PDB file of C-alpha atoms in Angstrom:
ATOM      1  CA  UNK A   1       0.000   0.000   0.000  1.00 63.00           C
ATOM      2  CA  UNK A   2       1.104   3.559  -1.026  1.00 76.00           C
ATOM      3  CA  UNK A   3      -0.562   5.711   1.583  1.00 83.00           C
ATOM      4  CA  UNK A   4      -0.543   4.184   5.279  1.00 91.00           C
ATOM      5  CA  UNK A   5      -2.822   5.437   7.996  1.00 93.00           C
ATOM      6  CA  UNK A   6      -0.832   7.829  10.200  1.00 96.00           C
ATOM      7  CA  UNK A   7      -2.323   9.414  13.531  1.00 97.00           C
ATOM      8  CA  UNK A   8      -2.419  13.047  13.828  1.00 97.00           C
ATOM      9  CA  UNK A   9      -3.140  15.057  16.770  1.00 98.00           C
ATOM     10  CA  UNK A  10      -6.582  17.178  16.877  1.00 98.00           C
ATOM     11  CA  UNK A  11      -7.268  18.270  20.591  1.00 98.00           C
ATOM     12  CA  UNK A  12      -7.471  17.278  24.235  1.00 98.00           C
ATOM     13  CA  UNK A  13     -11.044  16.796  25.797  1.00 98.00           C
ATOM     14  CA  UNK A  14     -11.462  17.148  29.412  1.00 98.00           C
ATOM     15  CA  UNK A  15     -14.666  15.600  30.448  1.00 97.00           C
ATOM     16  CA  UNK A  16     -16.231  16.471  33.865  1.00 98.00           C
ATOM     17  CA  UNK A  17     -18.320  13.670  34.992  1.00 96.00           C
ATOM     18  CA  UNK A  18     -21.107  12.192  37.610  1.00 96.00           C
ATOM     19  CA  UNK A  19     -20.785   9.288  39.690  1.00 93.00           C
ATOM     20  CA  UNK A  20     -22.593   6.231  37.838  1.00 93.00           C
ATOM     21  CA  UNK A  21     -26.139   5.171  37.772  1.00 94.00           C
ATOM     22  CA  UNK A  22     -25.897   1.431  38.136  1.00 91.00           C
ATOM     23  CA  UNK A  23     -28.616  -0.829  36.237  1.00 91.00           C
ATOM     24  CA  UNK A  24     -27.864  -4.253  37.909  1.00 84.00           C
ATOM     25  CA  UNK A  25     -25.755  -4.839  41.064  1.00 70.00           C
ATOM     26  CA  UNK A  26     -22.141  -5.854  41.599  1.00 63.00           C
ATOM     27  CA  UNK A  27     -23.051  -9.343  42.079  1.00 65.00           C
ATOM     28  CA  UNK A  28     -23.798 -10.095  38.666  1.00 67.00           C
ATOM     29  CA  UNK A  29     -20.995 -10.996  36.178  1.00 73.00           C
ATOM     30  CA  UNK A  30     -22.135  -8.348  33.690  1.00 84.00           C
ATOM     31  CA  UNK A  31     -24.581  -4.795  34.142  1.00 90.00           C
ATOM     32  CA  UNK A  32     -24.439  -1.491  32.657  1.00 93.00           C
ATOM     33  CA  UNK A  33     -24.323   2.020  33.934  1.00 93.00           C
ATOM     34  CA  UNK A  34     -24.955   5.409  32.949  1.00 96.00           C
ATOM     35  CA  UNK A  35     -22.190   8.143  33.624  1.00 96.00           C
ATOM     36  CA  UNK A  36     -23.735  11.945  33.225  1.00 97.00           C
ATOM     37  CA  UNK A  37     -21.147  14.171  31.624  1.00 97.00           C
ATOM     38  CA  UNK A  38     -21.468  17.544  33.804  1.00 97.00           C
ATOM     39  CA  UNK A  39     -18.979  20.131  31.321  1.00 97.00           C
ATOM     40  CA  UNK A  40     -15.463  19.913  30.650  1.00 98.00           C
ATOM     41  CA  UNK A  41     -13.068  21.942  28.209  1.00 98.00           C
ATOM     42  CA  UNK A  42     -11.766  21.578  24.843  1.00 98.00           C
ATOM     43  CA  UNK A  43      -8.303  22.964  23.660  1.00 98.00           C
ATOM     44  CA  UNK A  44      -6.157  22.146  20.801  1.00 98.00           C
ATOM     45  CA  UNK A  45      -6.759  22.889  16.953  1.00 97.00           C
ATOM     46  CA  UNK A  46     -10.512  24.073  18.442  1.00 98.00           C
ATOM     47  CA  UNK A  47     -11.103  25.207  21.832  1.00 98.00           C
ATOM     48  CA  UNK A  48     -14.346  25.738  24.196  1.00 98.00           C
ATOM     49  CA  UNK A  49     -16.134  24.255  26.717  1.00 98.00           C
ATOM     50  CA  UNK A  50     -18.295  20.791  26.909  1.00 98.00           C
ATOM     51  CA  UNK A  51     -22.071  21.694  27.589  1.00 98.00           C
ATOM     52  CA  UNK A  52     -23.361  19.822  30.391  1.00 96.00           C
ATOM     53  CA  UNK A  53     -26.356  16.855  29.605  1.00 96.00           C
ATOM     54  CA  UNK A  54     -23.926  14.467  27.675  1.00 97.00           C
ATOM     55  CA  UNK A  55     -24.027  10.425  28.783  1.00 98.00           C
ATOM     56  CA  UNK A  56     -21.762   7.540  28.429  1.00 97.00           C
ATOM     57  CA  UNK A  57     -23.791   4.109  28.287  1.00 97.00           C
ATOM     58  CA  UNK A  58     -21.269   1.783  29.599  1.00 95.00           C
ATOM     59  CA  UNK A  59     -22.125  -1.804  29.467  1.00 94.00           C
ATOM     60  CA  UNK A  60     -19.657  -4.356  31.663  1.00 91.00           C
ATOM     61  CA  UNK A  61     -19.119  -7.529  30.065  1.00 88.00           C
ATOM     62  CA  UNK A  62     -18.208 -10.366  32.331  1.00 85.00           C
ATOM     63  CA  UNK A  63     -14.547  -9.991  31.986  1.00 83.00           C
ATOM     64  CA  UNK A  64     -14.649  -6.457  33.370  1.00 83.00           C
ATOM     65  CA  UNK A  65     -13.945  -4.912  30.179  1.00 89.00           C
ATOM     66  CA  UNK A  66     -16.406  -1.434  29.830  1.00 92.00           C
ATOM     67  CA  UNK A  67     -18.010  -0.775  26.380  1.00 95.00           C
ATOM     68  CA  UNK A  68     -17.816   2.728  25.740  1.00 96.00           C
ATOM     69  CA  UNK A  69     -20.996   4.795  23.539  1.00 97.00           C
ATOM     70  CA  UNK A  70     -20.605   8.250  24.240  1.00 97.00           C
ATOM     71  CA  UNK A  71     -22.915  11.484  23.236  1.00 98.00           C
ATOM     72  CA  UNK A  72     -21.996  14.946  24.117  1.00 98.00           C
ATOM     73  CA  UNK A  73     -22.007  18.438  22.816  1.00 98.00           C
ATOM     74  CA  UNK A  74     -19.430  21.178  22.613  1.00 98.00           C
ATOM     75  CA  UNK A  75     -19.588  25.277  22.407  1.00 98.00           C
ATOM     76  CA  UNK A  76     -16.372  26.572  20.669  1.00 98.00           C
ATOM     77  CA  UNK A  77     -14.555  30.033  21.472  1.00 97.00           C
ATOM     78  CA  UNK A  78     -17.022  31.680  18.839  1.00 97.00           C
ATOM     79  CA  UNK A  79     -20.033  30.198  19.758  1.00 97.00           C
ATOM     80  CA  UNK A  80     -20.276  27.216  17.291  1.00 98.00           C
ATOM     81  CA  UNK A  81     -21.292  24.103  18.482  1.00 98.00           C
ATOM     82  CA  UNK A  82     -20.083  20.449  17.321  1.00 98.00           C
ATOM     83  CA  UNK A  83     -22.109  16.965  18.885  1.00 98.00           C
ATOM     84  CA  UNK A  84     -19.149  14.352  19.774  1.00 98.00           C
ATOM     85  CA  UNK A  85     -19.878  10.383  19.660  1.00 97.00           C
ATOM     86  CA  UNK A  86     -17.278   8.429  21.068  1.00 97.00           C
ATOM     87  CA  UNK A  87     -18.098   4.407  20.798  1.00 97.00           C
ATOM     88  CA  UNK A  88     -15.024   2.058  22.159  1.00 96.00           C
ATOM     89  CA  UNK A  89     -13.947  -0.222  24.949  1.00 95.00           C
ATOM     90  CA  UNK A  90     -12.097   0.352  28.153  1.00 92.00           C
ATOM     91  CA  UNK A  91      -9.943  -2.530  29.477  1.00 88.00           C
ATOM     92  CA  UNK A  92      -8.431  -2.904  32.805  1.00 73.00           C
ATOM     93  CA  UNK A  93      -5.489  -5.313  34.176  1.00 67.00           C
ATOM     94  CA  UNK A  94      -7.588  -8.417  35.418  1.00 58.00           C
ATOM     95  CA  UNK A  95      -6.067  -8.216  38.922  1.00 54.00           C
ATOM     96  CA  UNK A  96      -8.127  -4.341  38.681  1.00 56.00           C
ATOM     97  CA  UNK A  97     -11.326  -5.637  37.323  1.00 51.00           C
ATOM     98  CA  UNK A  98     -13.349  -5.245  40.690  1.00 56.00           C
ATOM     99  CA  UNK A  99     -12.365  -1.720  41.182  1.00 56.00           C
ATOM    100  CA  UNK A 100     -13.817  -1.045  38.006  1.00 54.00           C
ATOM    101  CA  UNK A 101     -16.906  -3.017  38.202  1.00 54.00           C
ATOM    102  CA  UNK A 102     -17.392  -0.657  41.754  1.00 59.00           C
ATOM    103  CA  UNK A 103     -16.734   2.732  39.557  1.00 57.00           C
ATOM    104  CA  UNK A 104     -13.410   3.396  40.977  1.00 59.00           C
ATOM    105  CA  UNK A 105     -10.780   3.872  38.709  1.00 55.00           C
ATOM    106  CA  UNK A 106      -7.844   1.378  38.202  1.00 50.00           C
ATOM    107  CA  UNK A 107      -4.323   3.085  38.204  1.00 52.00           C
ATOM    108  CA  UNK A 108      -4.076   4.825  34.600  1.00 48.00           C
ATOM    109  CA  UNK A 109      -0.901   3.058  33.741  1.00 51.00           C
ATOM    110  CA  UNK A 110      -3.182  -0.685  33.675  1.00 53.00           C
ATOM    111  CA  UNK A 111      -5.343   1.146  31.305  1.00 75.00           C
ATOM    112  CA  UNK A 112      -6.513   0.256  27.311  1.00 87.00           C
ATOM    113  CA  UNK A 113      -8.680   3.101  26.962  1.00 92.00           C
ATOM    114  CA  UNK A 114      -9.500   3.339  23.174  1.00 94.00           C
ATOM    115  CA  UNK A 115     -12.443   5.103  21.066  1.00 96.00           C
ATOM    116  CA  UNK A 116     -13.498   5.800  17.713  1.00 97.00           C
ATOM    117  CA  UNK A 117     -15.172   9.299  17.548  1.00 97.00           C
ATOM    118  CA  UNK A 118     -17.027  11.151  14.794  1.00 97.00           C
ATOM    119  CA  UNK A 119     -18.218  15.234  15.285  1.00 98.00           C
ATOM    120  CA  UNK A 120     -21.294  16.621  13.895  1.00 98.00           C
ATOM    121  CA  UNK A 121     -21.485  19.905  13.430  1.00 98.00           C
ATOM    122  CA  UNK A 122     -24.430  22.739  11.599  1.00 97.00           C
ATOM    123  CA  UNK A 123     -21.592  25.132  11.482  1.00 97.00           C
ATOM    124  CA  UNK A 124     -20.691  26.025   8.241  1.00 97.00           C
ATOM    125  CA  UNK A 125     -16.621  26.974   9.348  1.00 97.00           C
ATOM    126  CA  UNK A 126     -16.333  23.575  10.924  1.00 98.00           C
ATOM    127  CA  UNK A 127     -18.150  20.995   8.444  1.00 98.00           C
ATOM    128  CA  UNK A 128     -14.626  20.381   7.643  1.00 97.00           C
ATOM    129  CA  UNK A 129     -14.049  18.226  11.246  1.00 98.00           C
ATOM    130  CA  UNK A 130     -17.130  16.169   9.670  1.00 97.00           C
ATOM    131  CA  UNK A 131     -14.554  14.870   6.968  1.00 96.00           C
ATOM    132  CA  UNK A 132     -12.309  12.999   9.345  1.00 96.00           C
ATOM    133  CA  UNK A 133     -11.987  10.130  11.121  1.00 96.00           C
ATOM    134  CA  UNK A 134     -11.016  10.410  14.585  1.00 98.00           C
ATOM    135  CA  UNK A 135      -9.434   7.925  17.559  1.00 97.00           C
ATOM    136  CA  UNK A 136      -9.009   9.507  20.883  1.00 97.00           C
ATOM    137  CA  UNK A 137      -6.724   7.957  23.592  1.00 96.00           C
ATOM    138  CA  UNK A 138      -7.946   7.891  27.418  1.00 93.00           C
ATOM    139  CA  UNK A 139      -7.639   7.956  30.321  1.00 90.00           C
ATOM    140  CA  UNK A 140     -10.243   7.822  33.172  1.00 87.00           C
ATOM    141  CA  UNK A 141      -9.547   9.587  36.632  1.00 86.00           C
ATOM    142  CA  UNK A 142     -11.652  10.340  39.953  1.00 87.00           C
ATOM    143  CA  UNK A 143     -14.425  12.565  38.361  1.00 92.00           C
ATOM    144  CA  UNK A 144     -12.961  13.001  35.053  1.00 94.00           C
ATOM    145  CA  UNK A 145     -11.995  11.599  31.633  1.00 94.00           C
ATOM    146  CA  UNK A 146      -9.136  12.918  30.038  1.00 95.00           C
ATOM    147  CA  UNK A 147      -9.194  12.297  25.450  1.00 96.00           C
ATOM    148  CA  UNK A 148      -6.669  12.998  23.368  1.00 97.00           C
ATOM    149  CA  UNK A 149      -7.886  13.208  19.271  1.00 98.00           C
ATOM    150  CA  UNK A 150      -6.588  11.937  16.240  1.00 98.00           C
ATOM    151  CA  UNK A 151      -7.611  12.100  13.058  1.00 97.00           C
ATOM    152  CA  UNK A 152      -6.619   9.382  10.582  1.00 95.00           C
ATOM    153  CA  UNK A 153      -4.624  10.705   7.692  1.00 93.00           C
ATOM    154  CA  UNK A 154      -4.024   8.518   4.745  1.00 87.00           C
TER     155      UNK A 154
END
């Protein structure tokens, strides 16, 4: 192939987030929960703030691994606004499973953390982040996520 994908950096999303809203209980091998996303910041190639009413639906599979499907919005430095899916999976060392099956976060370092993102915008100045790709690294802390973006060049 001519033309391999390369990563290149976008922006870093700080997400400010809720404690979760459990559906099933810790004794089960697999249940889902609902993380509110409360605000956050955006700065990098565009800048602004998250806009608070965003949700991740997490589902836990059995092996503690955390399916990501993320919706949230974002108003930019000049008042645009772009709508941010983020769809992935989060998986922890084994021996850190429980911690994350209770909500608390296992140290970042026994982190895979990995999404696949698309933005949606109605703003004609940014269509152009509709035309990408985009992967964002993470990493989940006590009342936060931190993203960094990609896009996929080829």
């Amino acid at each position: 192939m001519d033309n391999e994908p390369v990563l290149r950096y976008m922006f870093d999303v700080e997400i400010q987030v809720d404690a979760p809203i459990f559906i099933g209980s810790g004794a089960q091998k697999e249940m889902r929960r609902i993380v509110r996303i409360k605000g956050g910041e955006i700065s990098g190639r565009i800048s602004g703030r998250l806009l608070p009413g965003g949700t991740d639906h997490q589902r836990i599979r059995p092996n503690g691994d955390v399916e990501i499907f993320a919706r949230y919005a974002a108003q930019l430095e000049d008042e645009a606004t772009i709508y941010i899916e983020a769809w992935g999976i989060r998986r922890a060392d084994r021996l850190r499973v429980k911690d994350s099956a209770q909500g608390r976060a296992p140290e970042v370092r026994h982190n895979y953390f990995v999404t696949h993102c698309r933005i949606e915008t109605y703003d004609e100045p940014y269509k152009w982040l509709e035309e990408k790709e985009y992967i964002a690294k993470s990493t989940k802390e006590e009342g936060r996520v931190v993203q960094r973006f990609y896009y996929v060049s080829v």
